[in-house]
XYZ file of C-alpha atoms in Angstrom:
677
model
C 154.075 53.876 137.815
C 157.139 55.794 136.331
C 160.174 56.771 138.942
C 159.903 60.513 139.351
C 162.699 62.937 138.892
C 164.378 63.574 142.363
C 163.834 66.896 143.756
C 167.550 67.408 144.995
C 168.731 66.667 141.191
C 167.220 70.019 140.068
C 169.896 72.400 139.114
C 169.664 75.890 140.471
C 165.931 77.299 140.491
C 166.526 78.134 144.257
C 163.242 80.577 144.650
C 161.297 77.819 143.128
C 162.534 75.050 145.425
C 162.434 77.127 148.338
C 158.658 78.208 147.669
C 157.744 74.474 147.400
C 159.836 73.393 150.616
C 158.339 76.112 152.919
C 154.939 74.962 151.900
C 155.920 71.317 152.668
C 157.039 72.610 156.065
C 153.885 74.542 156.506
C 151.020 74.091 154.326
C 148.980 77.121 155.923
C 151.410 79.527 153.776
C 148.606 78.729 151.302
C 150.585 77.286 148.280
C 152.819 78.589 145.354
C 152.196 80.064 142.069
C 155.529 79.189 139.834
C 155.328 81.835 136.955
C 157.952 81.434 134.021
C 158.937 80.578 130.672
C 158.530 76.980 129.182
C 161.444 74.566 129.904
C 162.320 75.612 133.183
C 161.445 72.467 135.334
C 158.220 74.091 136.608
C 156.442 71.027 136.209
C 159.451 68.688 137.252
C 159.919 70.132 140.617
C 156.172 70.353 141.494
C 155.862 66.405 140.887
C 159.254 65.486 142.741
C 158.078 67.440 145.835
C 155.529 64.646 146.324
C 157.897 62.016 147.205
C 159.242 64.419 149.888
C 156.238 64.981 151.767
C 155.214 62.866 154.920
C 152.959 60.290 154.698
C 149.179 60.543 155.835
C 147.026 58.460 158.248
C 143.857 57.709 156.964
C 140.311 55.798 157.680
C 140.558 52.498 155.850
C 137.903 52.384 152.904
C 137.421 56.074 153.080
C 137.232 57.903 149.671
C 137.860 61.251 151.076
C 141.015 60.727 153.269
C 139.552 61.421 156.749
C 142.030 61.347 159.602
C 141.541 58.629 161.990
C 142.468 60.769 164.733
C 139.841 63.440 164.218
C 137.388 62.247 161.251
C 134.986 64.712 159.103
C 131.605 64.054 160.919
C 129.984 65.170 157.703
C 132.025 62.848 155.428
C 129.771 61.209 153.032
C 131.482 57.929 153.588
C 130.852 58.257 157.424
C 130.163 58.345 160.238
C 133.439 56.552 160.906
C 133.737 54.287 163.690
C 137.052 54.116 165.758
C 139.607 52.233 163.917
C 143.518 52.106 163.334
C 144.499 54.393 160.244
C 146.494 53.141 157.350
C 149.428 55.319 156.195
C 149.921 56.070 152.754
C 151.884 58.512 150.526
C 150.582 61.994 150.085
C 149.089 62.352 146.730
C 149.719 64.737 143.831
C 146.557 65.259 141.812
C 146.903 67.298 138.514
C 143.611 69.339 137.687
C 143.800 69.182 133.560
C 142.776 72.651 132.159
C 139.728 71.024 130.111
C 138.428 69.073 133.209
C 134.715 69.400 133.688
C 132.967 70.800 136.790
C 131.908 67.219 137.737
C 135.291 65.900 137.440
C 136.742 68.642 139.791
C 133.952 68.519 142.715
C 132.493 65.300 142.058
C 129.255 63.859 140.502
C 125.574 63.067 142.031
C 123.643 60.696 140.611
C 120.214 62.673 139.916
C 118.078 60.057 138.897
C 118.799 57.809 142.032
C 118.354 60.884 143.952
C 114.772 61.671 142.823
C 113.537 58.262 142.497
C 115.204 56.755 145.635
C 116.155 59.535 147.892
C 119.744 58.425 148.160
C 122.924 60.393 147.703
C 125.137 58.457 145.217
C 127.749 60.441 145.066
C 131.301 59.839 142.948
C 134.191 61.808 144.356
C 136.084 64.570 142.121
C 139.623 65.840 142.172
C 139.096 67.896 145.060
C 138.403 64.991 147.359
C 141.300 63.083 145.881
C 143.659 66.172 146.754
C 142.459 66.290 150.283
C 145.320 66.285 152.522
C 147.680 66.352 149.498
C 148.811 68.702 146.527
C 146.346 69.833 144.251
C 148.609 71.011 140.987
C 147.116 73.052 138.182
C 149.477 73.100 135.058
C 148.836 76.358 132.958
C 146.484 77.673 135.848
C 145.896 80.648 133.877
C 144.093 78.994 131.129
C 141.802 77.503 133.640
C 137.953 78.020 132.833
C 136.410 80.852 135.011
C 133.742 78.460 136.354
C 136.465 75.937 137.667
C 138.398 78.900 139.183
C 135.468 79.892 141.101
C 135.037 76.236 142.304
C 138.624 76.040 143.107
C 138.493 79.459 145.018
C 135.826 78.432 147.150
C 137.202 75.377 148.072
C 140.410 76.831 149.096
C 138.838 79.322 150.988
C 136.376 77.245 153.134
C 138.598 74.043 153.219
C 135.328 71.992 151.889
C 133.699 71.132 148.625
C 129.903 71.606 148.172
C 128.069 69.852 145.301
C 124.505 71.051 145.248
C 122.008 69.636 142.645
C 118.263 70.927 143.057
C 118.198 70.638 146.747
C 120.519 67.757 147.239
C 123.672 68.590 148.730
C 126.855 66.831 149.605
C 129.645 68.318 151.155
C 133.204 66.854 152.230
C 136.787 68.263 153.410
C 138.894 69.601 150.848
C 142.080 70.969 152.281
C 145.008 70.785 150.098
C 148.481 72.487 148.752
C 147.646 74.434 145.920
C 150.447 74.696 143.277
C 150.040 76.404 140.140
C 152.424 76.962 137.023
C 151.811 79.395 134.336
C 153.810 80.960 131.296
C 152.746 84.501 131.261
C 153.126 84.957 127.778
C 149.939 82.929 127.473
C 147.960 85.231 129.593
C 147.828 86.407 133.184
C 145.494 85.169 136.342
C 142.575 86.417 137.462
C 143.419 88.828 140.445
C 141.061 86.464 142.783
C 143.066 83.513 142.224
C 146.021 85.254 141.999
C 145.564 86.529 145.657
C 144.923 83.077 146.893
C 148.274 81.537 146.378
C 150.323 82.189 149.143
C 153.543 82.809 147.370
C 154.888 83.340 143.985
C 158.270 82.576 142.419
C 159.584 83.640 139.064
C 161.609 81.180 136.982
C 163.831 81.605 134.209
C 166.414 79.399 132.251
C 170.047 79.979 133.445
C 172.683 81.924 131.323
C 175.413 80.144 132.906
C 177.061 77.893 130.563
C 178.264 75.414 133.226
C 174.857 75.127 134.702
C 173.044 74.632 131.732
C 175.610 71.714 130.485
C 174.928 70.003 134.140
C 171.038 70.505 133.529
C 171.217 68.752 130.208
C 173.722 65.824 131.481
C 171.436 64.938 134.495
C 168.477 64.892 132.293
C 170.148 62.610 129.743
C 171.220 60.352 132.431
C 167.647 60.287 133.923
C 165.871 59.514 130.445
C 168.363 56.479 129.909
C 167.940 55.014 133.308
C 165.303 56.555 135.637
C 165.468 54.043 138.450
C 169.278 54.135 138.332
C 169.408 57.887 138.350
C 166.984 58.134 141.349
C 168.905 55.683 143.462
C 172.075 57.591 143.156
C 170.358 60.836 144.506
C 168.298 58.575 147.393
C 170.670 59.648 150.104
C 170.114 63.321 149.239
C 166.271 62.746 149.008
C 166.408 60.931 152.358
C 168.269 64.072 154.117
C 165.741 66.530 152.805
C 162.628 64.173 153.789
C 164.325 64.339 157.330
C 164.867 67.951 157.448
C 161.329 68.581 156.308
C 160.058 66.609 158.980
C 162.164 68.045 161.733
C 161.180 71.649 160.289
C 157.538 70.583 160.940
C 157.934 69.339 164.284
C 159.883 72.795 165.065
C 157.295 75.069 163.681
C 155.120 75.166 166.859
C 157.665 76.366 168.755
C 158.946 79.239 166.507
C 158.366 82.582 168.125
C 156.966 85.368 166.127
C 157.745 88.501 168.145
C 156.052 91.918 168.387
C 158.913 93.412 166.651
C 159.129 91.314 163.680
C 155.029 91.388 163.447
C 155.659 95.033 163.288
C 158.004 94.915 160.465
C 155.453 92.687 158.664
C 152.520 95.226 159.132
C 154.669 98.176 157.954
C 156.103 96.360 154.854
C 152.730 95.314 153.741
C 151.069 99.026 154.508
C 154.365 100.751 152.568
C 153.915 98.566 149.458
C 149.944 99.189 149.448
C 148.897 95.551 149.120
C 145.312 95.098 149.424
C 143.273 93.503 152.044
C 145.068 91.491 155.154
C 146.145 88.142 153.528
C 149.588 89.365 152.567
C 150.207 90.070 156.287
C 148.849 86.899 157.486
C 151.056 85.154 154.650
C 154.168 86.725 155.159
C 153.775 85.934 159.238
C 153.430 82.396 158.195
C 156.199 82.402 155.796
C 158.619 83.982 157.969
C 157.885 81.324 160.683
C 158.142 78.450 158.096
C 161.629 80.122 157.164
C 162.818 80.242 160.794
C 161.875 76.638 161.254
C 163.527 75.530 157.729
C 167.015 77.137 159.259
C 166.184 75.245 162.566
C 165.599 78.412 164.812
C 162.911 78.967 167.303
C 162.576 82.746 166.527
C 161.970 84.599 163.515
C 164.534 87.236 162.532
C 164.298 90.678 160.215
C 165.972 88.384 157.402
C 163.191 85.895 157.447
C 160.613 88.769 157.068
C 162.770 90.155 154.194
C 162.690 86.745 152.409
C 158.921 86.217 153.195
C 158.069 89.785 151.523
C 160.185 88.752 148.353
C 157.951 85.526 148.120
C 154.775 86.902 149.291
C 154.194 90.357 148.105
C 155.101 90.686 144.151
C 152.189 89.091 142.644
C 149.857 91.252 145.122
C 151.428 94.662 143.835
C 149.980 94.562 140.527
C 147.759 97.527 139.910
C 146.433 96.500 136.639
C 147.162 93.707 134.132
C 150.034 95.427 132.630
C 152.353 95.729 135.340
C 154.972 93.241 135.830
C 155.184 91.697 139.424
C 158.040 93.053 141.426
C 159.379 94.350 144.525
C 161.818 97.156 145.209
C 164.358 95.813 147.267
C 165.757 99.165 148.248
C 162.433 100.321 149.609
C 161.901 96.887 151.280
C 165.363 97.282 153.137
C 164.285 100.910 154.141
C 161.092 99.916 155.517
C 162.394 97.146 157.574
C 165.326 99.086 158.900
C 162.769 101.999 160.224
C 160.228 99.456 161.653
C 162.373 96.777 162.671
C 163.693 96.114 166.525
C 167.417 96.741 166.806
C 168.091 93.435 167.995
C 166.989 91.739 164.935
C 168.978 93.972 162.996
C 172.158 93.441 164.675
C 171.544 89.747 165.078
C 174.261 87.529 163.965
C 172.049 84.799 163.128
C 172.530 83.810 159.452
C 169.283 82.233 158.137
C 169.578 79.370 155.874
C 166.457 79.252 153.337
C 167.971 77.397 150.643
C 166.871 74.139 149.822
C 170.285 72.454 150.070
C 171.212 74.226 153.711
C 173.139 76.926 151.976
C 172.130 80.507 150.383
C 172.115 83.870 151.288
C 168.637 84.709 153.320
C 168.018 87.834 151.443
C 168.595 86.499 148.155
C 165.814 85.541 145.410
C 162.299 85.531 145.419
C 161.821 89.275 144.037
C 161.758 90.732 140.403
C 163.961 94.080 140.103
C 161.645 96.966 139.679
C 161.194 97.982 136.205
C 162.438 101.381 134.622
C 159.930 103.594 133.023
C 161.839 106.018 131.198
C 160.065 108.669 129.507
C 160.231 108.571 125.474
C 159.701 111.912 123.751
C 160.247 111.136 119.992
C 160.159 113.430 116.959
C 157.508 113.426 114.782
C 157.154 113.894 110.953
C 154.265 113.825 108.321
C 153.476 110.908 106.318
C 154.140 111.654 102.504
C 150.583 111.236 101.841
C 149.383 113.686 104.470
C 148.867 117.146 103.378
C 151.221 119.850 105.153
C 148.118 122.121 106.209
C 146.449 119.326 107.908
C 145.445 120.465 111.414
C 146.741 117.517 113.455
C 149.928 117.133 111.644
C 153.368 117.966 112.892
C 156.646 119.420 111.371
C 159.537 117.362 110.345
C 162.230 116.511 112.696
C 165.460 118.111 112.034
C 167.650 115.882 109.482
C 164.611 113.473 109.085
C 162.635 113.242 105.767
C 158.940 113.035 105.498
C 157.460 109.497 105.332
C 160.572 108.244 107.481
C 160.002 105.826 110.357
C 159.530 107.334 113.761
C 160.235 106.132 116.955
C 157.876 104.747 119.149
C 155.528 107.206 121.118
C 153.964 106.455 124.845
C 150.392 105.752 125.297
C 148.049 108.240 126.977
C 146.227 107.224 129.933
C 143.953 104.428 129.400
C 140.167 104.724 130.199
C 137.099 102.510 130.649
C 135.765 101.727 127.259
C 132.247 101.103 126.208
C 131.268 97.575 125.575
C 131.497 96.137 122.314
C 129.911 92.740 121.598
C 129.157 90.361 118.858
C 125.344 89.952 117.993
C 123.345 86.667 118.340
C 124.129 83.902 120.718
C 127.430 81.985 120.653
C 128.369 78.742 122.365
C 132.268 79.539 122.727
C 134.704 79.640 125.638
C 133.042 81.319 128.793
C 134.125 84.940 129.414
C 132.063 88.427 129.810
C 131.457 90.094 126.447
C 128.798 88.361 124.299
C 125.555 86.465 124.677
C 126.134 82.432 124.627
C 124.855 79.270 125.850
C 126.945 78.515 128.997
C 127.119 75.946 131.641
C 126.501 78.887 133.981
C 124.144 81.555 134.060
C 120.332 82.380 133.514
C 118.124 79.208 132.830
C 116.508 79.740 129.456
C 114.963 76.226 128.543
C 115.318 72.564 128.950
C 116.617 69.549 126.202
C 116.946 65.989 126.717
C 120.823 65.613 127.750
C 123.551 64.524 125.427
C 125.610 62.543 127.418
C 125.984 62.765 131.324
C 123.386 64.998 133.002
C 124.973 68.197 134.677
C 122.347 70.789 135.162
C 119.046 69.309 135.800
C 115.755 71.127 134.902
C 113.630 69.963 137.537
C 110.122 71.339 136.342
C 110.786 70.104 132.968
C 112.116 66.581 134.202
C 108.702 66.333 136.512
C 106.397 67.277 133.504
C 108.035 64.441 131.359
C 107.552 61.806 134.148
C 104.173 62.836 135.492
C 101.942 61.447 132.365
C 103.502 57.821 132.911
C 103.266 57.452 136.551
C 100.163 55.177 136.624
C 101.785 53.184 133.374
C 104.664 52.636 135.724
C 102.818 51.333 138.603
C 103.199 54.349 141.045
C 101.669 53.478 144.458
C 103.838 55.482 146.692
C 104.652 59.021 147.368
C 107.744 58.712 145.273
C 107.941 59.897 141.649
C 108.963 57.114 139.367
C 111.714 58.671 136.995
C 113.367 57.043 134.290
C 116.496 58.001 132.305
C 114.393 59.354 129.385
C 112.668 61.696 131.511
C 115.790 63.663 132.776
C 115.972 67.178 131.053
C 119.219 69.588 130.847
C 118.836 72.886 131.679
C 119.907 75.397 128.832
C 121.246 78.542 130.115
C 122.562 81.422 128.881
C 125.648 83.623 129.994
C 128.604 85.576 128.493
C 131.377 84.237 126.088
C 134.803 85.549 125.440
C 135.710 86.484 121.851
C 138.818 86.668 119.572
C 139.336 90.316 119.626
C 141.644 91.088 116.345
C 142.944 94.756 116.390
C 144.037 96.142 113.198
C 146.341 99.035 113.918
C 147.230 101.882 111.139
C 150.515 102.635 112.079
C 151.219 104.800 108.897
C 152.704 108.356 108.626
C 149.180 109.811 108.461
C 148.793 108.592 112.217
C 152.426 109.739 113.214
C 151.668 113.184 114.810
C 152.439 112.735 118.253
C 149.531 113.537 119.982
C 147.428 111.692 117.896
C 149.283 108.357 117.996
C 149.622 108.905 121.776
C 145.709 108.925 122.041
C 145.458 105.980 119.466
C 147.355 103.963 121.665
C 145.647 104.947 124.892
C 142.570 104.163 123.324
C 143.811 100.244 121.999
C 145.349 99.983 125.549
C 142.266 100.843 127.055
C 140.257 98.043 124.814
C 143.113 95.620 125.925
C 142.481 96.251 129.210
C 138.711 95.615 128.594
C 139.456 92.343 126.536
C 141.593 91.309 129.570
C 138.529 91.519 132.147
C 136.401 89.882 129.649
C 138.473 86.813 129.460
C 138.976 87.609 125.627
C 141.826 86.010 123.148
C 143.604 89.054 121.382
C 145.601 89.627 118.216
C 147.190 92.554 116.722
C 147.749 93.166 113.070
C 149.603 96.230 111.805
C 149.942 98.041 108.622
C 152.525 100.771 107.265
C 154.429 101.526 104.553
C 154.031 98.796 101.738
C 152.545 96.025 103.728
C 150.903 94.458 106.758
C 152.003 91.963 109.564
C 150.923 90.281 112.335
C 152.599 91.759 115.231
C 150.829 89.292 117.482
C 149.118 86.288 116.700
C 146.021 85.401 118.812
C 146.816 84.639 122.238
C 145.430 84.903 125.766
C 148.339 87.121 126.781
C 146.911 90.745 126.799
C 150.260 91.674 128.283
C 152.148 90.561 125.212
C 149.711 92.729 123.288
C 150.437 95.612 125.291
C 154.130 95.149 125.225
C 154.016 94.932 121.440
C 151.863 98.054 121.102
C 154.439 100.124 123.057
C 157.115 99.437 120.791
C 154.862 99.923 117.407
C 156.582 102.553 115.185
C 154.870 104.782 112.964
C 155.690 106.129 109.279
C 155.073 105.504 105.508
C 152.063 105.159 103.589
C 148.816 103.452 104.331
C 148.255 100.303 102.785
C 144.833 99.929 104.302
C 143.887 96.754 102.132
C 147.153 94.798 102.950
C 146.076 95.297 106.708
C 142.656 93.923 106.264
C 143.427 91.206 103.959
C 146.125 90.091 106.733
C 143.394 90.256 109.201
C 141.067 88.296 106.998
C 143.898 85.601 106.822
C 144.221 85.485 110.698
C 140.734 85.004 111.170
C 140.317 82.168 108.783
C 143.070 80.177 110.610
C 141.426 80.758 113.646
C 138.005 79.379 112.527
C 139.609 76.389 111.733
C 141.590 76.184 115.202
C 138.795 77.402 117.515
C 135.458 77.433 115.519
C 133.447 78.163 118.434
C 135.127 81.412 119.221
C 133.476 84.136 117.444
C 135.518 87.063 116.248
C 135.165 90.811 116.826
C 137.558 93.078 114.044
C 138.502 96.398 115.537
C 139.970 98.466 112.877
C 141.976 101.675 114.527
C 142.587 104.214 111.537
C 141.591 107.374 110.063
C 140.295 105.532 107.139
C 142.871 106.907 104.490
C 144.358 104.446 101.953
C 147.221 105.417 100.024
C 150.103 103.323 98.335
C 149.790 101.154 94.873
C 147.124 101.250 92.260
C 143.581 102.055 93.197
C 143.964 101.866 97.176
C 140.748 102.917 98.170
C 138.836 100.338 95.732
C 141.204 97.609 96.860
C 140.458 98.408 100.444
C 136.715 98.328 99.735
C 137.046 94.816 98.319
C 139.124 93.795 101.141
C 136.193 95.086 103.626
C 133.750 93.364 101.808
C 135.291 89.882 102.102
C 134.941 90.285 105.965
C 131.403 91.398 105.660
C 130.640 88.427 103.289
C 131.736 85.973 106.128
C 129.616 87.663 108.686
C 132.582 89.069 110.603
C 131.609 91.449 113.343
C 133.437 94.628 113.071
C 133.939 98.193 114.574
C 136.082 101.031 113.131
C 137.633 103.276 115.738
C 137.680 106.703 113.893
C 141.019 108.672 114.651
C 140.514 111.651 112.239
C 140.979 114.741 113.719
C 141.154 118.241 113.140
C 138.749 120.846 111.731
C 138.282 119.362 108.386
C 136.993 115.672 108.372
C 136.392 113.423 105.431
C 134.559 110.766 106.880
C 136.691 107.869 105.397
C 136.585 105.646 108.641
C 132.548 105.826 108.467
C 132.727 104.784 104.952
C 135.098 101.743 105.793
C 132.762 100.494 108.471
C 129.969 100.631 105.884
C 132.040 98.335 103.773
C 132.653 96.199 106.685
C 128.972 95.951 107.548
C 129.850 97.355 111.164
C 129.840 100.458 112.918
C 132.097 103.325 113.303
C 132.858 105.309 116.880
C 135.077 107.932 117.655
C 137.812 107.959 120.153
C 135.609 110.301 122.281
C 132.426 107.908 121.608
C 134.703 105.023 122.840
C 134.874 106.061 126.414
C 132.050 104.795 128.838
C 131.708 108.201 130.572
C 131.064 109.936 126.909
C 127.698 111.480 126.233
C 128.131 111.167 122.893
C 126.093 107.987 122.581
C 124.991 104.787 123.919
C 126.630 101.613 124.383
C 127.274 100.531 120.761
C 126.607 96.966 119.777
C 128.490 95.464 116.687
C 126.562 94.459 113.904
C 127.637 91.746 111.329
C 125.172 92.465 108.566
C 125.071 95.791 107.057
C 123.276 98.605 108.806
C 121.246 101.245 106.937
C 123.156 104.244 106.100
């Protein structure tokens, strides 16, 4: 077993270390979510925490880590006779992003359960993590069905395995720690709220600190055991401090005054539900115990708010987590008891015994400055066009314009890919999935995961006499087992191709277009899609955002999108074709949905309209599902977007028809094959 990097040797990252240590002191805090860019010691810190956790006493031979002082009466390995427990180190169990359901919750031998009536159960990772740490790296990429199982176990403190009337239950209480890079996509709100605390980490910009990070890492890589030995004394001191704080925790007093501060803070920041109040109370109590005090102070409440509230304030997926610290201080002053505000206690929340009680844990509020850019006409747009705007003073027609703000997003209609896919679980198009309604049965390929009971019985029934059945039990062989096939929904790759040329540059039109794309991005987030963004303007097209699970990144690129110049529609479609070709090689099971946002104009170069038509027919030939969002406005409409949709073999919708509450039409399924005009 390799020597882990010492926790006390981590340079900086005070919020990260504090969040982990508070959970070590009080596991009831509810875990911690670590958000930050790659290479910021997220995983290193989590793995190093295990060495600081107190040992646990377990029943000898129990696969479910039962406490000998109070064994689980429903333990599958029980009942346990009274016996002396054995001590072992607390486990850190890592949940891989690609883990199967059986690997997470455990597997039941269906064949023995049907034929012998015994519960032959192989424990999963939830059983291994009981009374330890469950670590999920890249937790935002975890499959939805695994997230649901994780939520259930975290909420109930137990894991249930159900297989056709045969059930197994075991305790599963663990410290949940997740790490994620926000650039790769956000976390489902239900799981986000389940984490007690959240911390933001980033690489230091201080030269001396970065030098020390490199120096220590190189020393560790050269001699892990020697490096760990040099930090053994600090590790022992920190381990003893955690044990002392745990012993002090039951004696910490949470007074009515600070409890009122907690409630007032959660109300002032309009967090949903009551979990935030409970987590703040537990965190403030742990902070007091960590500082060696028996009474919670206002500074503890402030620090607890900075750790427990930022991720609970997000009103939509595009909001950055954060907390207005001025508003927090004002709320605490108004609601707090005077004796806490005037106290001389200096809390010591830092993992090394130093630091300011009010520092860290929060993200400064984001500035949302309104921008009102000048507008200009494209050089290929008639000056009499109803939706055009006059040139800005001193700016020539066709010049690049500053980005405009997006209009308010709205709920969009459902756009789906036809047919039956087999991609990653999501909420957009029909697909064969591990969860959903049962549609049939097949012979299992590999391990049986979802038994089709009636099909299994029908397969076994004709052979009972030949197999010598004499009792009431059914004689079942491996060949009789049938796997249930199920139909649910999959996530797709939604590739946006956005016209940013001068013909779209009229301020009101581009604002509406950005609002529509933002609405579709929000829909893609909710349906668990991957998204990509291609823009075209001037003489060429560019991939503004390669396909990613981070809808936030797409929204940010959209916000800064400038406009102006000619309309190289063909270049945009060809660039999209290249992106989809590469993605088919990377992830052939994820079906694409092409969303072209344009007024249909094509200018620049020889025969731009004919070239755009040929590029569109490339997508049609490959069966790419597509939809054209028609952005043409004004009294005179040329219908160019509709013609483009026919060339793509898809359909066209106007901005008004895209709204879910529009009466212009019903939900429109995108067709990959040509639709009759």
